[in-house]
Coordinates of N, CA and C in Angstrom, one line a residue:
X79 N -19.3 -48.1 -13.5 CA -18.6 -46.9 -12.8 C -19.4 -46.5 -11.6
X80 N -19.2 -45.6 -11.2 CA -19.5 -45.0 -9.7 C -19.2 -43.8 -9.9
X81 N -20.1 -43.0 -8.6 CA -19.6 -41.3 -8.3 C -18.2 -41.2 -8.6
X82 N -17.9 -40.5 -9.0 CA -16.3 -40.2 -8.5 C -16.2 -40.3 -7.1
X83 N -14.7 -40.6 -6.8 CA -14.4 -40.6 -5.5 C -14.0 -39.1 -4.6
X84 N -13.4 -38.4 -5.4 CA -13.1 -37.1 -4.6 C -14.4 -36.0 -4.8
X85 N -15.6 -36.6 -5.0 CA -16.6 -35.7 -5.5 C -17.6 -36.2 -4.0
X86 N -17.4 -37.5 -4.0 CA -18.4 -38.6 -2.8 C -17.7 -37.9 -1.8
X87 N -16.5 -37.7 -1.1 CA -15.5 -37.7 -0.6 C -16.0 -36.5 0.4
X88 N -15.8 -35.5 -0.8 CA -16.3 -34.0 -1.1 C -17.5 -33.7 0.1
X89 N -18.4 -34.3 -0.8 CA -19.8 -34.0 -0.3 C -20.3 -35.1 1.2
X90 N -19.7 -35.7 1.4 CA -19.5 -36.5 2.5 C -19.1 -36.1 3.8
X91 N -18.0 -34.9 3.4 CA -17.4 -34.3 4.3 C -18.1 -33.4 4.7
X92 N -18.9 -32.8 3.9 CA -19.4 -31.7 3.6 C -20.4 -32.0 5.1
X93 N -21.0 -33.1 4.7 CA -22.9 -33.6 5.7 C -23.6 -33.4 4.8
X94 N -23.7 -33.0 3.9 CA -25.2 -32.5 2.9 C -25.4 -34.1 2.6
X95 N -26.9 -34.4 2.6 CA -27.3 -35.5 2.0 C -27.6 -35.5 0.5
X96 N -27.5 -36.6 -0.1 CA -27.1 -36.6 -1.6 C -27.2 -38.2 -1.9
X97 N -27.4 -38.3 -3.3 CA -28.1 -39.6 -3.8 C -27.5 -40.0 -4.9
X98 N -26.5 -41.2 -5.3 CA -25.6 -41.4 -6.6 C -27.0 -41.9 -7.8
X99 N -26.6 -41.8 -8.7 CA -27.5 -42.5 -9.5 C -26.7 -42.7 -11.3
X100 N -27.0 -44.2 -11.7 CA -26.8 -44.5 -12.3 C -27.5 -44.6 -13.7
X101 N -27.0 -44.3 -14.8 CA -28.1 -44.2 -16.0 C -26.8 -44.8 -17.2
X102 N -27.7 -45.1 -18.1 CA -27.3 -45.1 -19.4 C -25.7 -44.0 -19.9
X103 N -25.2 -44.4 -20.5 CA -23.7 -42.9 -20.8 C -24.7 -42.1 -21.6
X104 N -24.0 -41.0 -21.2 CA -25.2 -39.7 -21.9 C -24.2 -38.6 -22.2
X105 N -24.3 -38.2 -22.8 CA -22.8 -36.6 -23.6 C -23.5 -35.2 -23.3
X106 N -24.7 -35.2 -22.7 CA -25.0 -33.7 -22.7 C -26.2 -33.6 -21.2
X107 N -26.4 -32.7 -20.8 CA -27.1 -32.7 -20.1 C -28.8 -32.8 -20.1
X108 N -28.9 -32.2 -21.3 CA -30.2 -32.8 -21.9 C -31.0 -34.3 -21.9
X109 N -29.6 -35.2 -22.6 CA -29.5 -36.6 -22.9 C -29.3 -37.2 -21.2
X110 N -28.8 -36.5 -20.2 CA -28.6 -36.7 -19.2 C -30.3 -36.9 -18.2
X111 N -30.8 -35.8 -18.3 CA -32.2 -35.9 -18.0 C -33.1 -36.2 -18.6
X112 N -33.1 -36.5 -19.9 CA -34.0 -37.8 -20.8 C -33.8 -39.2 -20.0
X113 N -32.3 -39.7 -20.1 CA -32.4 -41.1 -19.2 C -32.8 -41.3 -18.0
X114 N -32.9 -39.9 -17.1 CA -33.4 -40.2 -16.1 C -34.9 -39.8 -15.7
X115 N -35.7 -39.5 -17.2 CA -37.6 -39.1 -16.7 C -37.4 -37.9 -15.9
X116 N -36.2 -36.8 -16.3 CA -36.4 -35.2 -15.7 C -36.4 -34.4 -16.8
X117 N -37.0 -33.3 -16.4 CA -37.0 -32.3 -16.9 C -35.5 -31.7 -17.1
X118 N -35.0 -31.5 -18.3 CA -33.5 -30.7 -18.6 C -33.1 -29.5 -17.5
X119 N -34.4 -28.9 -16.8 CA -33.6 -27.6 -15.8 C -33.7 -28.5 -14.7
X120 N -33.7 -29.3 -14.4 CA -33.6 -29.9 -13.2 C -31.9 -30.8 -13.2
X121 N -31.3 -30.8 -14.2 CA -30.4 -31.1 -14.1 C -29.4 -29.8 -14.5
X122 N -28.2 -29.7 -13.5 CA -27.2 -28.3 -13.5 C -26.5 -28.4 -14.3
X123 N -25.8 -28.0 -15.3 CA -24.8 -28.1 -16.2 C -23.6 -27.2 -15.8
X124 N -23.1 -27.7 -16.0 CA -21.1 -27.1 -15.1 C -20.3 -27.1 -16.5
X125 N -20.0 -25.6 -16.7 CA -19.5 -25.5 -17.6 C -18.1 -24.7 -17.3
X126 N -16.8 -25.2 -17.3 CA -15.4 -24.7 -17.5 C -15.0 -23.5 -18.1
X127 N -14.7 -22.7 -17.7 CA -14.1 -21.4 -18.2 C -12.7 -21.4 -17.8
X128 N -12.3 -20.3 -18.4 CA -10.5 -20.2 -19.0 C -9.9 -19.1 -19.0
X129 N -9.8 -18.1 -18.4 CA -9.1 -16.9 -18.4 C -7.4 -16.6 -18.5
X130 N -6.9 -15.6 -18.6 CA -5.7 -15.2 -18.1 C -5.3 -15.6 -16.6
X131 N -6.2 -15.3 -15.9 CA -6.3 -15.5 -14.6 C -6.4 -17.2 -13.7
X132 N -7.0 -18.0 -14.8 CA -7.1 -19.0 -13.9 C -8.5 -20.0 -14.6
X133 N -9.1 -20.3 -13.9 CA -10.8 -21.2 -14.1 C -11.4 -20.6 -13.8
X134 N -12.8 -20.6 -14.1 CA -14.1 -20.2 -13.3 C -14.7 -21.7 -13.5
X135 N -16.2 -22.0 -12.8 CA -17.3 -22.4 -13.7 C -18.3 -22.0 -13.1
X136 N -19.1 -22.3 -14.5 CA -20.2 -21.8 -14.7 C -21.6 -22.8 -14.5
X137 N -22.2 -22.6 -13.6 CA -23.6 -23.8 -13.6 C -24.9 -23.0 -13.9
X138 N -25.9 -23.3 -14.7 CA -26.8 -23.0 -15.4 C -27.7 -24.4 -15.9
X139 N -29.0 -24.1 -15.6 CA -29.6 -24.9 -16.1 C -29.4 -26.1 -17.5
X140 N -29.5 -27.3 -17.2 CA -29.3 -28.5 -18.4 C -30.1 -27.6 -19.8
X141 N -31.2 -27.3 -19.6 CA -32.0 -26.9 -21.2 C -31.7 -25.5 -21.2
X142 N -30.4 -25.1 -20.7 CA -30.2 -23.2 -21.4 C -28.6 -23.7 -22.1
X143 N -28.6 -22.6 -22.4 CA -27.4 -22.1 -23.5 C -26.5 -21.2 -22.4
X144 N -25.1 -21.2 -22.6 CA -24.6 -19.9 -21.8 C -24.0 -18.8 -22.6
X145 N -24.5 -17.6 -22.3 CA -24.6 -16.6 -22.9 C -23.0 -16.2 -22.7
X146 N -22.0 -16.0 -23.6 CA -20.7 -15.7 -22.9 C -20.3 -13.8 -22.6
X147 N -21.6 -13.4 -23.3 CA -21.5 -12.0 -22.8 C -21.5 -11.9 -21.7
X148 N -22.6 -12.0 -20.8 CA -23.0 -12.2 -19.8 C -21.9 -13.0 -18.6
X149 N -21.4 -13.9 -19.1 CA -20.3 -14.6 -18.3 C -19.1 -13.4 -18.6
X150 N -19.0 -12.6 -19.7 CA -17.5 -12.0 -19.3 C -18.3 -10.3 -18.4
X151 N -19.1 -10.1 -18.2 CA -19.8 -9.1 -17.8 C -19.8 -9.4 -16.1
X152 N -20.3 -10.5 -16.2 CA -20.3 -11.5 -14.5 C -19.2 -11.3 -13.8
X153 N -18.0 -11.8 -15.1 CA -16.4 -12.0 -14.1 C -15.7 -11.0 -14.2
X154 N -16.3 -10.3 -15.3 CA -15.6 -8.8 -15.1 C -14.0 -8.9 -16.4
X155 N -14.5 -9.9 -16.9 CA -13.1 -10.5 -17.8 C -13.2 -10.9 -19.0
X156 N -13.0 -9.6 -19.7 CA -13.2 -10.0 -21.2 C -12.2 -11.2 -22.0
X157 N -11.5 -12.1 -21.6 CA -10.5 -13.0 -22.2 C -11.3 -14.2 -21.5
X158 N -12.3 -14.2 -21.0 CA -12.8 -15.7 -20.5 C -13.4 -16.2 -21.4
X159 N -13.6 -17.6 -21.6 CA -13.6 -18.3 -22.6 C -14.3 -19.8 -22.0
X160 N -14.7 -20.7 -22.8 CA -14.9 -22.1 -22.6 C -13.4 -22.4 -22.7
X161 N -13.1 -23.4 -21.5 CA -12.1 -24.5 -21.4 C -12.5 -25.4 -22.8
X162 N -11.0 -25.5 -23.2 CA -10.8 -26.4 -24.2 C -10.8 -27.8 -23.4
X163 N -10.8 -29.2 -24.4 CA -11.0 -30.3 -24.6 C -9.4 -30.6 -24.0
X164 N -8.6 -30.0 -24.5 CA -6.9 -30.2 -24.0 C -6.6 -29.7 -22.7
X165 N -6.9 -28.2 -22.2 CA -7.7 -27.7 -20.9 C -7.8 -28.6 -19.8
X166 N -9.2 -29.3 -20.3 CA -9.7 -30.1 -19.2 C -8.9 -31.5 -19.1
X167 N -9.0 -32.3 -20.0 CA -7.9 -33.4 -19.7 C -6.2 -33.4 -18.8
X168 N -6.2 -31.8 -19.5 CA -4.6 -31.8 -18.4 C -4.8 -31.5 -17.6
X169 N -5.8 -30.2 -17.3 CA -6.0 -29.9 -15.5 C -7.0 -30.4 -14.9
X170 N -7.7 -31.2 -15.3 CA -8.8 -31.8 -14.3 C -9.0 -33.6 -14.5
X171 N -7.8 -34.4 -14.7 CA -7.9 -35.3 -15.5 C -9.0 -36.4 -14.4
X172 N -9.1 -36.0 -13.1 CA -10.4 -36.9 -12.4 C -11.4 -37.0 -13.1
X173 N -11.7 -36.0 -14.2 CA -13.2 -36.3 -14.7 C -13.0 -36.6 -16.2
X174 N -14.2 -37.2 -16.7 CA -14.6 -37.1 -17.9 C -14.7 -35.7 -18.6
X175 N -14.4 -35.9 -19.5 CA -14.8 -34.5 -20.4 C -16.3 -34.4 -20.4
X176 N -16.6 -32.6 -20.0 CA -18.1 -33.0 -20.0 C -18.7 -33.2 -18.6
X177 N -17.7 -34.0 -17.9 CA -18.7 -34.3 -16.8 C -17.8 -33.5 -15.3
X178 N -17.6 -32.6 -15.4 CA -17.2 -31.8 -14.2 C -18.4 -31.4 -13.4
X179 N -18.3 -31.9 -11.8 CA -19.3 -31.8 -11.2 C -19.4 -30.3 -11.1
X180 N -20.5 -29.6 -10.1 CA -20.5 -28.3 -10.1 C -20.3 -28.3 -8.4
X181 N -18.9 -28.2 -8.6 CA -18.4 -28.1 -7.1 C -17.2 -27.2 -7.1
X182 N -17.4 -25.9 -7.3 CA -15.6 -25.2 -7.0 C -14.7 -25.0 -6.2
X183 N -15.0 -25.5 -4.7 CA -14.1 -25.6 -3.7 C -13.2 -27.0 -4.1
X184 N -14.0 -28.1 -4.7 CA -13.3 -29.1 -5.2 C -12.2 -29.1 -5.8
X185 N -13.0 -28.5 -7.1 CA -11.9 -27.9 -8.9 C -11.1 -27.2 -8.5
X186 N -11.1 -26.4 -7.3 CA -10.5 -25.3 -6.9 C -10.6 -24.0 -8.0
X187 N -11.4 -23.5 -7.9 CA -12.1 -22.7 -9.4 C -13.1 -21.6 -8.5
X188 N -13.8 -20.6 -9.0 CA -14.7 -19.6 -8.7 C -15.7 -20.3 -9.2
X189 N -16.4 -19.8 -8.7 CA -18.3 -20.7 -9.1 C -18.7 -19.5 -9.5
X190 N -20.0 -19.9 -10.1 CA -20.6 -18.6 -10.4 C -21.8 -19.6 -10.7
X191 N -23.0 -19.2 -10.6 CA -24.6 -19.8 -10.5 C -25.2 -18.7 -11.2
X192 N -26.6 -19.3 -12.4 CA -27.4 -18.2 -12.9 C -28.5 -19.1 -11.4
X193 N -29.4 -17.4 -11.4 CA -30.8 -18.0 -10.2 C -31.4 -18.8 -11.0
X194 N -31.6 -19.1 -11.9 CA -32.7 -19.8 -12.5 C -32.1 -21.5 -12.2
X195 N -30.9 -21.5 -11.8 CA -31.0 -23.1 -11.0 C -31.5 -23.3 -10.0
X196 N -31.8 -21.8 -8.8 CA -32.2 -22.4 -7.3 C -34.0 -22.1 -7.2
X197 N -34.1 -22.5 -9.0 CA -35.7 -22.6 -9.0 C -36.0 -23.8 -8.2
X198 N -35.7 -24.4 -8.5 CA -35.8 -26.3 -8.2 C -35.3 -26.6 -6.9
X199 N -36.5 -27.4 -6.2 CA -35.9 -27.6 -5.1 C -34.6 -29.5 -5.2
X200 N -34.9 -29.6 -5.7 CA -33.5 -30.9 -6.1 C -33.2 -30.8 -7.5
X201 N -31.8 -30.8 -6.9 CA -31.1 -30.7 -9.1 C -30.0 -31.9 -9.2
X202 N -29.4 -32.2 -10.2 CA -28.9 -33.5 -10.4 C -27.8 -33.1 -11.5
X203 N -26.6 -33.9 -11.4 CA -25.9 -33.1 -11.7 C -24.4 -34.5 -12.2
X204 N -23.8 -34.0 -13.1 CA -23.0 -34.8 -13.5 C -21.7 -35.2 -12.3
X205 N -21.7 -36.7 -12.0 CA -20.9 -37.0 -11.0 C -19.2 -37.0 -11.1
X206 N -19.0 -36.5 -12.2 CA -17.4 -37.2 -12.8 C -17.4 -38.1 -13.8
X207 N -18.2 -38.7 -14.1 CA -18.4 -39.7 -15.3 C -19.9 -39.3 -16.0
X208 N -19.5 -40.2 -17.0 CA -21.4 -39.8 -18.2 C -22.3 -40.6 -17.6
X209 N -21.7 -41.7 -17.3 CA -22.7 -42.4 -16.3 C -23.2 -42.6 -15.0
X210 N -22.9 -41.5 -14.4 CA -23.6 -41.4 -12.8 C -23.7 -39.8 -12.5
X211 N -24.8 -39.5 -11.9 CA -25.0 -38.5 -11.4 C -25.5 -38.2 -9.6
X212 N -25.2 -37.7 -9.4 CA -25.8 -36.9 -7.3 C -27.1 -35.9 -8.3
X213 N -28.1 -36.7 -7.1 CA -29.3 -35.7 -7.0 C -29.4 -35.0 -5.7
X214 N -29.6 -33.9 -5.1 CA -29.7 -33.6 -3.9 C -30.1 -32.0 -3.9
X215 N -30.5 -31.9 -2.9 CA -31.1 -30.2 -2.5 C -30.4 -29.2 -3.1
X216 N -30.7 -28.6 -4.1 CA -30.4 -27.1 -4.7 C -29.5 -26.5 -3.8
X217 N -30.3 -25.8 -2.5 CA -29.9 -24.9 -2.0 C -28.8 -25.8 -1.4
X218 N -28.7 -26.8 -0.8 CA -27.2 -27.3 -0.4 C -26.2 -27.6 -1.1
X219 N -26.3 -27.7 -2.6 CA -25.7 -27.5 -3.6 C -25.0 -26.2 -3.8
X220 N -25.7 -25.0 -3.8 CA -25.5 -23.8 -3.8 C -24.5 -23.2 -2.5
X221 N -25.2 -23.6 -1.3 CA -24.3 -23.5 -0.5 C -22.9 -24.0 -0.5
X222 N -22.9 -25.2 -0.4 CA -21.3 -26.0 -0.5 C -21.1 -25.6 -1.4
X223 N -21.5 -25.4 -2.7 CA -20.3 -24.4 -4.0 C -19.7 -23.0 -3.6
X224 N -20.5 -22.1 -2.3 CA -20.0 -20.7 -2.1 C -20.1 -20.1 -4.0
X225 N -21.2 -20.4 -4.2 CA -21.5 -19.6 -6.0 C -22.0 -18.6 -5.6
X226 N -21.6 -17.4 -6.5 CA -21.6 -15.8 -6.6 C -23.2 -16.4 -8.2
X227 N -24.3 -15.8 -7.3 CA -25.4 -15.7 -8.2 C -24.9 -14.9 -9.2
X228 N -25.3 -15.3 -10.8 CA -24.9 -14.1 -12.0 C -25.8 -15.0 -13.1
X229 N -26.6 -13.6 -14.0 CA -27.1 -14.1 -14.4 C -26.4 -14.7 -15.7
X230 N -26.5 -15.4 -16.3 CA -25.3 -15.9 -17.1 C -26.1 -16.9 -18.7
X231 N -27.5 -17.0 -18.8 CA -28.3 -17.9 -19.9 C -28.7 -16.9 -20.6
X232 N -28.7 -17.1 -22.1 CA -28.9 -17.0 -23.2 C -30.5 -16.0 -23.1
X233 N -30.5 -14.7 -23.2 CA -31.7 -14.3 -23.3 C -33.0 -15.1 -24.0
X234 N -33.7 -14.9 -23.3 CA -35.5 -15.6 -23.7 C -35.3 -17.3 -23.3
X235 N -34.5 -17.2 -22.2 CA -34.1 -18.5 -22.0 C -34.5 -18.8 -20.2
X236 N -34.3 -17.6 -19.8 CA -34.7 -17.2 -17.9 C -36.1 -18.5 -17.5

């Protein structure tokens, strides 16, 4: 497999330079930076939300937890929720479950970023499949998402 296409596409258009990379299938983000000899916060985890209103997501460090207080505190929306498994296959069927890049102008979605991702000056990040990921500059990551900083990880987790 390969980057996704409308993800390459995406960030191509964009100009940000960026790096595909291939590894072993991996189901978590954790497992994701074990295969590739990184540290878990160096890889972003993109996690799908579900409101009344529409999507969000949520990107936060691979080795944190997301606190969902904190995410409905963030959006201001006590009915937001993790995207179900049914969710994601109907409205986002370009990706693998699991592997939604962390791009919301893409998903067409609100972003939302805890700071503790734009520790790192390069983060890596699920490309659309289990098996490939874009590593590339944080902050141009951050920027081309247009993410609303919030803190959003599991206390004693920062």
């Amino acid at each position: 497999m390969a980057v996704n296409q409308k993800l390459s596409g995406y960030l191509d258009s964009a100009g940000k330079r960026w790096e595909p990379i291939s590894h072993p299938e991996t189901m978590s983000s954790v497992d994701e930076a074990r295969a590739l000899g990184i540290d878990p916060d160096e890889v972003a985890k993109s996690l799908v939300l579900k409101s009344r209103g529409g999507y969000a997501l949520a990107v936060i460090p691979g080795g944190h937890r997301l606190d969902m207080h904190k995410v409905r505190d963030a959006t201001g929306d006590r009915t937001i929720r993790l995207a179900s498994e049914d969710d994601l296959e109907r409205d986002f069927p370009d990706y693998e479950l699991g592997a939604a890049p962390p791009a919301p102008e893409l998903l067409n979605v609100h972003g939302f970023v805890d700071p503790t991702v734009g520790s790192r000056e390069w983060i890596v990040f699920a490309a659309g499949t289990h098996t490939d990921s874009v590593r590339m500059k944080t902050a141009d990551l951050i920027e081309l998402g247009d993410f609303r900083e919030a803190d959003l990880v599991k206390a004693g987790e920062e």
